[in-house]
PDB file of C-alpha atoms in Angstrom:
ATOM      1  CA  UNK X1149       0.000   0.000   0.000  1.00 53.00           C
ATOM      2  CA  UNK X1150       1.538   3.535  -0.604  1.00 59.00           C
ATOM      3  CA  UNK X1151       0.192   5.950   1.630  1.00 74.00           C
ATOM      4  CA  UNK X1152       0.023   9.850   1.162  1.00 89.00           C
ATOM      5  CA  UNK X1153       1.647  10.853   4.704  1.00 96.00           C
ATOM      6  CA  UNK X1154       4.507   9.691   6.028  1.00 95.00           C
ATOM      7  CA  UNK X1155       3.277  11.238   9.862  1.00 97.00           C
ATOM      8  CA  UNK X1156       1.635  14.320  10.987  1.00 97.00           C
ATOM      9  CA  UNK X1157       4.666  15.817  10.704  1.00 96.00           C
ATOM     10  CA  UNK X1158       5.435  15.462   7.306  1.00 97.00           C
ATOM     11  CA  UNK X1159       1.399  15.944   6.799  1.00 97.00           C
ATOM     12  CA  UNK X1160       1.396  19.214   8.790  1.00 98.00           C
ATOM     13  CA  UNK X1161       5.029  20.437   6.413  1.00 96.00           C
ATOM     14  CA  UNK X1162       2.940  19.755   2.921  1.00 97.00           C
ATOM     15  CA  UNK X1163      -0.334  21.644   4.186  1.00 98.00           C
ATOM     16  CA  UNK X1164       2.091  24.516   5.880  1.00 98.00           C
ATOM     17  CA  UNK X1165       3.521  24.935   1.441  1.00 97.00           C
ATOM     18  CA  UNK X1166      -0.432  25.572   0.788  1.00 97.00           C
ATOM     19  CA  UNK X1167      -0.692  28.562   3.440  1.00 98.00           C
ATOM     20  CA  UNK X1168       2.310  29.928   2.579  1.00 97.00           C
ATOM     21  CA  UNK X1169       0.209  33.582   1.696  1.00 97.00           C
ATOM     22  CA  UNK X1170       0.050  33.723   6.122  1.00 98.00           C
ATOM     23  CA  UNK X1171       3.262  32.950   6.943  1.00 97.00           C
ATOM     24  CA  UNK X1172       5.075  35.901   9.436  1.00 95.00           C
ATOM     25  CA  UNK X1173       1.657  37.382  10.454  1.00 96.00           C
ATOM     26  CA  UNK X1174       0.836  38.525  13.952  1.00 94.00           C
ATOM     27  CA  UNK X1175      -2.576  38.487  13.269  1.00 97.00           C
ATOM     28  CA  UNK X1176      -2.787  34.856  12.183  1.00 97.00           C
ATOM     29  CA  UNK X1177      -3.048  31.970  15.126  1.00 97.00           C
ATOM     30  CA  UNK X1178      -3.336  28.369  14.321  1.00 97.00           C
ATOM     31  CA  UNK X1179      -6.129  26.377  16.339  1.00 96.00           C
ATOM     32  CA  UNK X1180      -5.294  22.378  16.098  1.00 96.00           C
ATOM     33  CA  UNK X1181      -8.178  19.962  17.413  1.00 93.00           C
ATOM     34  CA  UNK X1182      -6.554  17.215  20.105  1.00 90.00           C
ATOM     35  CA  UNK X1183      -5.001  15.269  19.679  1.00 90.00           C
ATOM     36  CA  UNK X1184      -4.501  13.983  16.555  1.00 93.00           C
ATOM     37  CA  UNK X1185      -4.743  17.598  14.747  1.00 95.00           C
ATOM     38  CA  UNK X1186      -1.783  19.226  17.335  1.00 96.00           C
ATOM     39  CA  UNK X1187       1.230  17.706  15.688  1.00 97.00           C
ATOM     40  CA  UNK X1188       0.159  18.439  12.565  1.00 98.00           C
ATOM     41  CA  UNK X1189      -0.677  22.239  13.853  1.00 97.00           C
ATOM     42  CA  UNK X1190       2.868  22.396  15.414  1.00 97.00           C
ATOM     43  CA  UNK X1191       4.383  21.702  12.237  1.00 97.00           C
ATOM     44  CA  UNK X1192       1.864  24.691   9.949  1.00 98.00           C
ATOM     45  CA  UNK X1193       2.408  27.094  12.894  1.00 97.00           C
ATOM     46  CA  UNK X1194       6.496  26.632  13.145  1.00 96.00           C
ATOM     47  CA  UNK X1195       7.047  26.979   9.382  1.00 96.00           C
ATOM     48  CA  UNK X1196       4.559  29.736   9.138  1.00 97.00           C
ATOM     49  CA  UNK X1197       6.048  31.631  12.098  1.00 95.00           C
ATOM     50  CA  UNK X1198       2.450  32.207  13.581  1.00 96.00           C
ATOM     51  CA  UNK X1199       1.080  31.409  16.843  1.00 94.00           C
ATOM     52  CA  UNK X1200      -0.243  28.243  17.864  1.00 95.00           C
ATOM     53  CA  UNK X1201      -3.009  27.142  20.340  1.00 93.00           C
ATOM     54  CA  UNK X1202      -5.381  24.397  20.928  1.00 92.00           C
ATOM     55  CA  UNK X1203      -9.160  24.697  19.836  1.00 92.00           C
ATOM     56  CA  UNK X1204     -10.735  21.737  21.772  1.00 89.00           C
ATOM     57  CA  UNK X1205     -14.570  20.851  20.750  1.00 88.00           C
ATOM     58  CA  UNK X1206     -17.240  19.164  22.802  1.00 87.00           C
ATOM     59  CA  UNK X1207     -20.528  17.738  20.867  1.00 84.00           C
ATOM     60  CA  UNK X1208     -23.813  18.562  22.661  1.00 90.00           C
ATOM     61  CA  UNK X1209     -25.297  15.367  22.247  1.00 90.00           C
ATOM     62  CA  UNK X1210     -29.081  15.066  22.475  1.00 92.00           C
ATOM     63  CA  UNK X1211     -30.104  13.265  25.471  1.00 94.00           C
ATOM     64  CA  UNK X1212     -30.240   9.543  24.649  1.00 92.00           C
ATOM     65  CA  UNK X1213     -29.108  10.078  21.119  1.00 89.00           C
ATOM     66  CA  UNK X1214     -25.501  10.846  22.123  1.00 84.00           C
ATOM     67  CA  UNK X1215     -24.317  10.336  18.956  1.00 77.00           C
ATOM     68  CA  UNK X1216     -26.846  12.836  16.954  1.00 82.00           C
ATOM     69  CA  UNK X1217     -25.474  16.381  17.437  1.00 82.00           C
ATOM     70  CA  UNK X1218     -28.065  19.651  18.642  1.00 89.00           C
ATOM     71  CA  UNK X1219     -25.002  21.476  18.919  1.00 86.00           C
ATOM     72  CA  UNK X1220     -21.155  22.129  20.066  1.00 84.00           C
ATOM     73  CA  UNK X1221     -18.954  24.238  22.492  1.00 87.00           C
ATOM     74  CA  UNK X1222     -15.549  25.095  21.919  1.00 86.00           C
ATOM     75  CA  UNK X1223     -12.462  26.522  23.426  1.00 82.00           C
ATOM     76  CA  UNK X1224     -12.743  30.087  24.400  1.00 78.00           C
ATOM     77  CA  UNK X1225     -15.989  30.499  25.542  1.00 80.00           C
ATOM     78  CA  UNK X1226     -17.485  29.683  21.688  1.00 81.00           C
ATOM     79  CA  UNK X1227     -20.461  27.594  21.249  1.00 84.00           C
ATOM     80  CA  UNK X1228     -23.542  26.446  18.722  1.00 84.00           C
ATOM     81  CA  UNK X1229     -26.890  25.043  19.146  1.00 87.00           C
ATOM     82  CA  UNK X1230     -28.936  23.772  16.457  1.00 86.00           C
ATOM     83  CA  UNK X1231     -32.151  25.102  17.022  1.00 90.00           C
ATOM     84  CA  UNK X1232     -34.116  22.543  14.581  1.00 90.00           C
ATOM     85  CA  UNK X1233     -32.555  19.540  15.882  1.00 89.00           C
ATOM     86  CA  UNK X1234     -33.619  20.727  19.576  1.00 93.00           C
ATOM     87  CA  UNK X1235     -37.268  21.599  18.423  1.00 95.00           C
ATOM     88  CA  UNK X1236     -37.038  18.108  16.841  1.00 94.00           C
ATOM     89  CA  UNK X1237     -36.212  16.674  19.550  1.00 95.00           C
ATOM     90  CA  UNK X1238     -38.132  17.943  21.977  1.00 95.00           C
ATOM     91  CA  UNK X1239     -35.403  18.696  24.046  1.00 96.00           C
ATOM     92  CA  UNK X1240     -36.179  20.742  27.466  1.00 96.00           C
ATOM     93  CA  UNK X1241     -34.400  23.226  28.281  1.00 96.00           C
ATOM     94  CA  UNK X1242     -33.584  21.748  31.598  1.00 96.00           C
ATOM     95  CA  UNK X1243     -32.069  18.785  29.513  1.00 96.00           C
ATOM     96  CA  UNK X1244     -30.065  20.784  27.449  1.00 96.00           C
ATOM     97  CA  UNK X1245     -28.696  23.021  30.432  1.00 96.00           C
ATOM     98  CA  UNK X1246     -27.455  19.721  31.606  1.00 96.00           C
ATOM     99  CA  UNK X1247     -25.593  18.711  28.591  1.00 95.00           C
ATOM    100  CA  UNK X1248     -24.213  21.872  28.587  1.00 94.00           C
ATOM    101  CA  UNK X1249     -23.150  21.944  31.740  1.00 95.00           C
ATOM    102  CA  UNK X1250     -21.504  18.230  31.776  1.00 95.00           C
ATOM    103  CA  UNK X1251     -19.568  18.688  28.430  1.00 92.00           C
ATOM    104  CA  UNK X1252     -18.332  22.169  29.450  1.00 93.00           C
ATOM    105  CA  UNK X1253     -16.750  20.644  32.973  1.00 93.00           C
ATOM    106  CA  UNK X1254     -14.761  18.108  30.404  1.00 90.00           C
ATOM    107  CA  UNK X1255     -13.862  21.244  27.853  1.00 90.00           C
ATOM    108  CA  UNK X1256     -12.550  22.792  30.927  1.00 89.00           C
ATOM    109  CA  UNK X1257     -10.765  19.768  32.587  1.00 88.00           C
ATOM    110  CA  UNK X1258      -9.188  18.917  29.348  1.00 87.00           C
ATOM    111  CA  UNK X1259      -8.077  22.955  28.920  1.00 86.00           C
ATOM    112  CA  UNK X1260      -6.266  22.779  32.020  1.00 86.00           C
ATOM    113  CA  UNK X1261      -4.323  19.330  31.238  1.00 86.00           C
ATOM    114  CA  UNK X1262      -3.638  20.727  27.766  1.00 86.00           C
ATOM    115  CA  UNK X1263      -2.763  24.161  28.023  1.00 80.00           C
ATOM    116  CA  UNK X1264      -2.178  24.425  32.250  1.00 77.00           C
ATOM    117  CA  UNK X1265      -2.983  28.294  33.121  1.00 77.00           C
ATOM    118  CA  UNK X1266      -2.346  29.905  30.041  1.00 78.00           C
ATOM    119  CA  UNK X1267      -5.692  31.519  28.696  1.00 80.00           C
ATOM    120  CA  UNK X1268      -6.979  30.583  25.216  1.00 82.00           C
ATOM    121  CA  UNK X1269      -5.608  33.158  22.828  1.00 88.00           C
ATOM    122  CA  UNK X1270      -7.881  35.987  21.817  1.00 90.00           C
ATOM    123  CA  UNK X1271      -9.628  35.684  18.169  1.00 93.00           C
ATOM    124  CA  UNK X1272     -11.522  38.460  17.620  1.00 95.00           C
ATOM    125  CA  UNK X1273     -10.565  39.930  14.316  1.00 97.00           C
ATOM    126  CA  UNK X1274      -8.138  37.569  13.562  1.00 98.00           C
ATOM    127  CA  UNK X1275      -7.414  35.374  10.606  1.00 98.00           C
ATOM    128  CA  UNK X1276      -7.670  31.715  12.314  1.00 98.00           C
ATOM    129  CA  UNK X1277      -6.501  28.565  10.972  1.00 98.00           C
ATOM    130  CA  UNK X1278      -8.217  25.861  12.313  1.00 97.00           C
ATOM    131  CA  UNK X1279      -6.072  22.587  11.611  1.00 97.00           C
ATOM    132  CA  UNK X1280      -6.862  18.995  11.937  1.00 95.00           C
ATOM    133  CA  UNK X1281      -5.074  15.113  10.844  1.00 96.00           C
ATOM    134  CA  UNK X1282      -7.918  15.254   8.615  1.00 94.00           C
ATOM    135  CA  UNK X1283     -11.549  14.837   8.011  1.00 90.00           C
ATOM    136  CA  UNK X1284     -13.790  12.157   7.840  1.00 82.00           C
ATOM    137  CA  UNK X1285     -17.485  13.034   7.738  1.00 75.00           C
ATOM    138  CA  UNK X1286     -16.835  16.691   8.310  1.00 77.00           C
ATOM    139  CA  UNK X1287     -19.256  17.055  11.785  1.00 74.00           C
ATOM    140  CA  UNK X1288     -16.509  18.057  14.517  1.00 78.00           C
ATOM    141  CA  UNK X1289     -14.839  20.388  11.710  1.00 85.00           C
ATOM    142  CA  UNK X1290     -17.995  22.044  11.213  1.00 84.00           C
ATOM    143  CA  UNK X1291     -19.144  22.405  14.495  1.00 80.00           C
ATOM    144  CA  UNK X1292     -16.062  23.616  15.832  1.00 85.00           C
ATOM    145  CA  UNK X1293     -16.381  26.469  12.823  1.00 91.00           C
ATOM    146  CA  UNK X1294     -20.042  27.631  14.008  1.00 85.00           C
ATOM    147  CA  UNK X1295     -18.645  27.648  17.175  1.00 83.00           C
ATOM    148  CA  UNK X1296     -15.613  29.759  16.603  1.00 89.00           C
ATOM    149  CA  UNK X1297     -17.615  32.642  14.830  1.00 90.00           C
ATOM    150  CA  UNK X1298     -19.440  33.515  17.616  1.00 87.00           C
ATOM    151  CA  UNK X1299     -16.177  34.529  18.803  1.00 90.00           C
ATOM    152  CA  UNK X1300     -15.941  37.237  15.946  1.00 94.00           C
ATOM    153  CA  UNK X1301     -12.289  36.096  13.994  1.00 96.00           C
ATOM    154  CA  UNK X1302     -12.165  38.300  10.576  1.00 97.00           C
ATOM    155  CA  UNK X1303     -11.479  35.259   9.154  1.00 97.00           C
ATOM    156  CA  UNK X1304     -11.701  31.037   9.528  1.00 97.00           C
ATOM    157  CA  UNK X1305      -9.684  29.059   7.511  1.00 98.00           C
ATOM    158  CA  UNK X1306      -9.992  25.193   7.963  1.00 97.00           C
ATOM    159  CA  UNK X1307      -6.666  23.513   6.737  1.00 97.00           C
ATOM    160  CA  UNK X1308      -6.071  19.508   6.588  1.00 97.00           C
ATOM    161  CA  UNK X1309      -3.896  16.646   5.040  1.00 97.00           C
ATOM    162  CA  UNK X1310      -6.431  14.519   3.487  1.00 96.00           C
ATOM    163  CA  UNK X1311     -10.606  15.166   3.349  1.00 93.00           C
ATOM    164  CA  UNK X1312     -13.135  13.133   1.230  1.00 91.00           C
ATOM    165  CA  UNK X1313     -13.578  15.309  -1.876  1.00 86.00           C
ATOM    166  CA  UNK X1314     -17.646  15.577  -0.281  1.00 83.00           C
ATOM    167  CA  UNK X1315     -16.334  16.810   2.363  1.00 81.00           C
ATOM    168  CA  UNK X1316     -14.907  20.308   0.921  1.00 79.00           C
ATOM    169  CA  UNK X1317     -18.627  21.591   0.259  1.00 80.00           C
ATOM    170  CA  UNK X1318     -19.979  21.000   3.888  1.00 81.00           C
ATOM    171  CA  UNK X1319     -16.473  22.928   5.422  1.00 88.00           C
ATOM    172  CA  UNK X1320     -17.083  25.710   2.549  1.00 88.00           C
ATOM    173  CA  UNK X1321     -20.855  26.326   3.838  1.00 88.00           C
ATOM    174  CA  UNK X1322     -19.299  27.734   7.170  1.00 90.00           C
ATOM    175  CA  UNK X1323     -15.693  28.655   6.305  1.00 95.00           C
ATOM    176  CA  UNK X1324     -14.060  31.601   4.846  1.00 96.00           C
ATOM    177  CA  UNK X1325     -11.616  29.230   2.886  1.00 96.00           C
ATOM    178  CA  UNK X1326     -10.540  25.535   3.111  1.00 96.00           C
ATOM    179  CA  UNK X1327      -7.442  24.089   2.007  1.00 96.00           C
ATOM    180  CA  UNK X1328      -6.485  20.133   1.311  1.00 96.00           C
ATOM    181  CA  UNK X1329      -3.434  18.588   0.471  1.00 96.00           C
ATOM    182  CA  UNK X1330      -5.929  15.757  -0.892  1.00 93.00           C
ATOM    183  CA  UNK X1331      -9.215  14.902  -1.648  1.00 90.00           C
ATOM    184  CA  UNK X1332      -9.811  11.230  -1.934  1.00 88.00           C
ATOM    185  CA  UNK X1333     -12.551   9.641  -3.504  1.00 85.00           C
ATOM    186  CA  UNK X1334     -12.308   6.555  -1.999  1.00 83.00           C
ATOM    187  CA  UNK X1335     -12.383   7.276   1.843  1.00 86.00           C
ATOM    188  CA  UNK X1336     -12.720   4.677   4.792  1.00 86.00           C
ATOM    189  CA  UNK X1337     -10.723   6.725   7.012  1.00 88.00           C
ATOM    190  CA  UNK X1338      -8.169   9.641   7.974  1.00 92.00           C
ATOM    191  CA  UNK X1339      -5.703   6.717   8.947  1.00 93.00           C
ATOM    192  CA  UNK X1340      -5.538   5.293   6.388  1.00 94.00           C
ATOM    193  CA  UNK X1341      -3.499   7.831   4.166  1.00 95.00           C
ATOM    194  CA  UNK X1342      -0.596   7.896   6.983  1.00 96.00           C
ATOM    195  CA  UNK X1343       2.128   5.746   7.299  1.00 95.00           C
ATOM    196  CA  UNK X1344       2.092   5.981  11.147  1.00 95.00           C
ATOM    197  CA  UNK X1345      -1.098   7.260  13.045  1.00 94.00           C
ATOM    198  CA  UNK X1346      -0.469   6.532  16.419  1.00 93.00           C
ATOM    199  CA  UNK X1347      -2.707   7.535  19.050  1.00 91.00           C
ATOM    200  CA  UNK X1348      -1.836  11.171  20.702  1.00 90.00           C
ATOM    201  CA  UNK X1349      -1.049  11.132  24.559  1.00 90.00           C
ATOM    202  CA  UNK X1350      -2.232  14.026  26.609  1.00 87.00           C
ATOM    203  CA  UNK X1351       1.252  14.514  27.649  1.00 88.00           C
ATOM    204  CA  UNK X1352       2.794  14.976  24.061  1.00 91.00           C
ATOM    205  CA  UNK X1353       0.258  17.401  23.405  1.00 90.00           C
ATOM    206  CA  UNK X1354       0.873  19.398  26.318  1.00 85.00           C
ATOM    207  CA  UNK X1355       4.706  18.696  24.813  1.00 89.00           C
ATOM    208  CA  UNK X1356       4.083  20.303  21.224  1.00 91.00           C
ATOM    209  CA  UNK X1357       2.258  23.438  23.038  1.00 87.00           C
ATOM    210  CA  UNK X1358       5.742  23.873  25.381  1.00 85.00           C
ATOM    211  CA  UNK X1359       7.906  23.687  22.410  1.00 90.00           C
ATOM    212  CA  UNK X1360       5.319  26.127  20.147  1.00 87.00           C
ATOM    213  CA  UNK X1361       5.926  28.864  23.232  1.00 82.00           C
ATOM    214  CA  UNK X1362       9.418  28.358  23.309  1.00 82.00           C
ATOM    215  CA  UNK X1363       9.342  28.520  19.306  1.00 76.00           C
ATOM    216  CA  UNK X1364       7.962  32.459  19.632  1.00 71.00           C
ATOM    217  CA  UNK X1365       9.048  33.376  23.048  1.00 67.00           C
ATOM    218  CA  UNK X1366      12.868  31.784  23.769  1.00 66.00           C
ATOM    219  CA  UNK X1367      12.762  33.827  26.475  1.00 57.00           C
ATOM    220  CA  UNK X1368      10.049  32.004  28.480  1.00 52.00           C
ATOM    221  CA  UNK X1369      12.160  28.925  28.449  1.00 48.00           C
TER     222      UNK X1369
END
């Protein structure tokens, strides 16, 4: 089998050639998803010369139906509810408050083992590159888009290795601008198109956000 992607790494320098028109901006972050998106982040945001952060996403699932979506909350204070899927539903507003609730106590616990006390970096009026390993059916991506606009960015772009070519219209109905290394027509899933695609630990993460500070602020070290 030949595969596209040698690692992240290599993934994350191929995507970094196709944003080359952001590279030494201050007003440019990159936002990988955990864990498998960070590396791949690390690698856009060092040979860009932007900043990096985390952009972690929690799925508000409907109560019972955990795996159906009625919205999402993301790092940062963003989040999205899907109004018909609610109404649909017939979800209370007692049951969502508890969804809410419960999935914002894991967005924070997983915050503070990611990033420790650093606050999320500010968005507003930014151009924000929101990177990932890849995407499969598109849902996290484009939650974690509706979600991030609440937060006012001048501009989301959603940047991957590898996407089903179906994939690029769903991103493109709530992005500013989407860019792929590859579309595949034939998709089972992201891992397939990497050579290695080993599972993220919470401590490497925390690892690649260390050495993206130290990257931009040697002082710090």
């Amino acid at each position: 089998m030949t595969f596209m992607f040698k690692d992240r790494s290599q993934a994350g320098h191929l995507l970094a050639q196709r944003l080359e028109e952001y590279a030494g901006r201050d007003e440019v972050v990159v936002l990988a998803l955990p864990r498998g998106g960070v590396p791949v982040g690390y690698e856009v945001a060092r040979t860009l010369g932007v900043e990096l952060d985390i952009l972690i996403v929690r799925k508000l699932g409907v109560p019972g139906h955990p795996e159906l979506a009625m919205g999402a909350i993301a790092s940062g204070g963003a989040s999205y509810l899907n109004k018909n899927v609610i109404q649909y539903e017939h979800v209370s507003r007692e049951a969502l408050d508890m969804v809410y609730n419960s999935e914002t106590l894991e967005l924070k616990r997983r915050e503070r083992l990611y990033r420790g006390r650093r606050a999320a970096t500010p968005v507003a009026g930014r151009v924000v590159i929101i990177v990932d390993d890849g995407i499969a059916t598109g849902a996290t991506i484009y939650a974690a888009v509706k979600a991030l606009r609440m937060k006012r960015p001048e501009k989301i772009v959603v940047a991957v290795p590898v996407a089903p070519k179906l994939a690029a219209n769903r991103v493109l109905s709530v992005a500013d601008d989407f860019e792929c290394v590859h579309t595949a027509s034939a998709f089972q899933s992201v891992g397939q198109f990497y050579d290695r695609f080993d599972q993220l630990s919470d401590e490497e993460v925390h690892e690649f956000l260390g050495k993206a500070t130290r990257l931009r602020h040697p002082e710090s070290a």
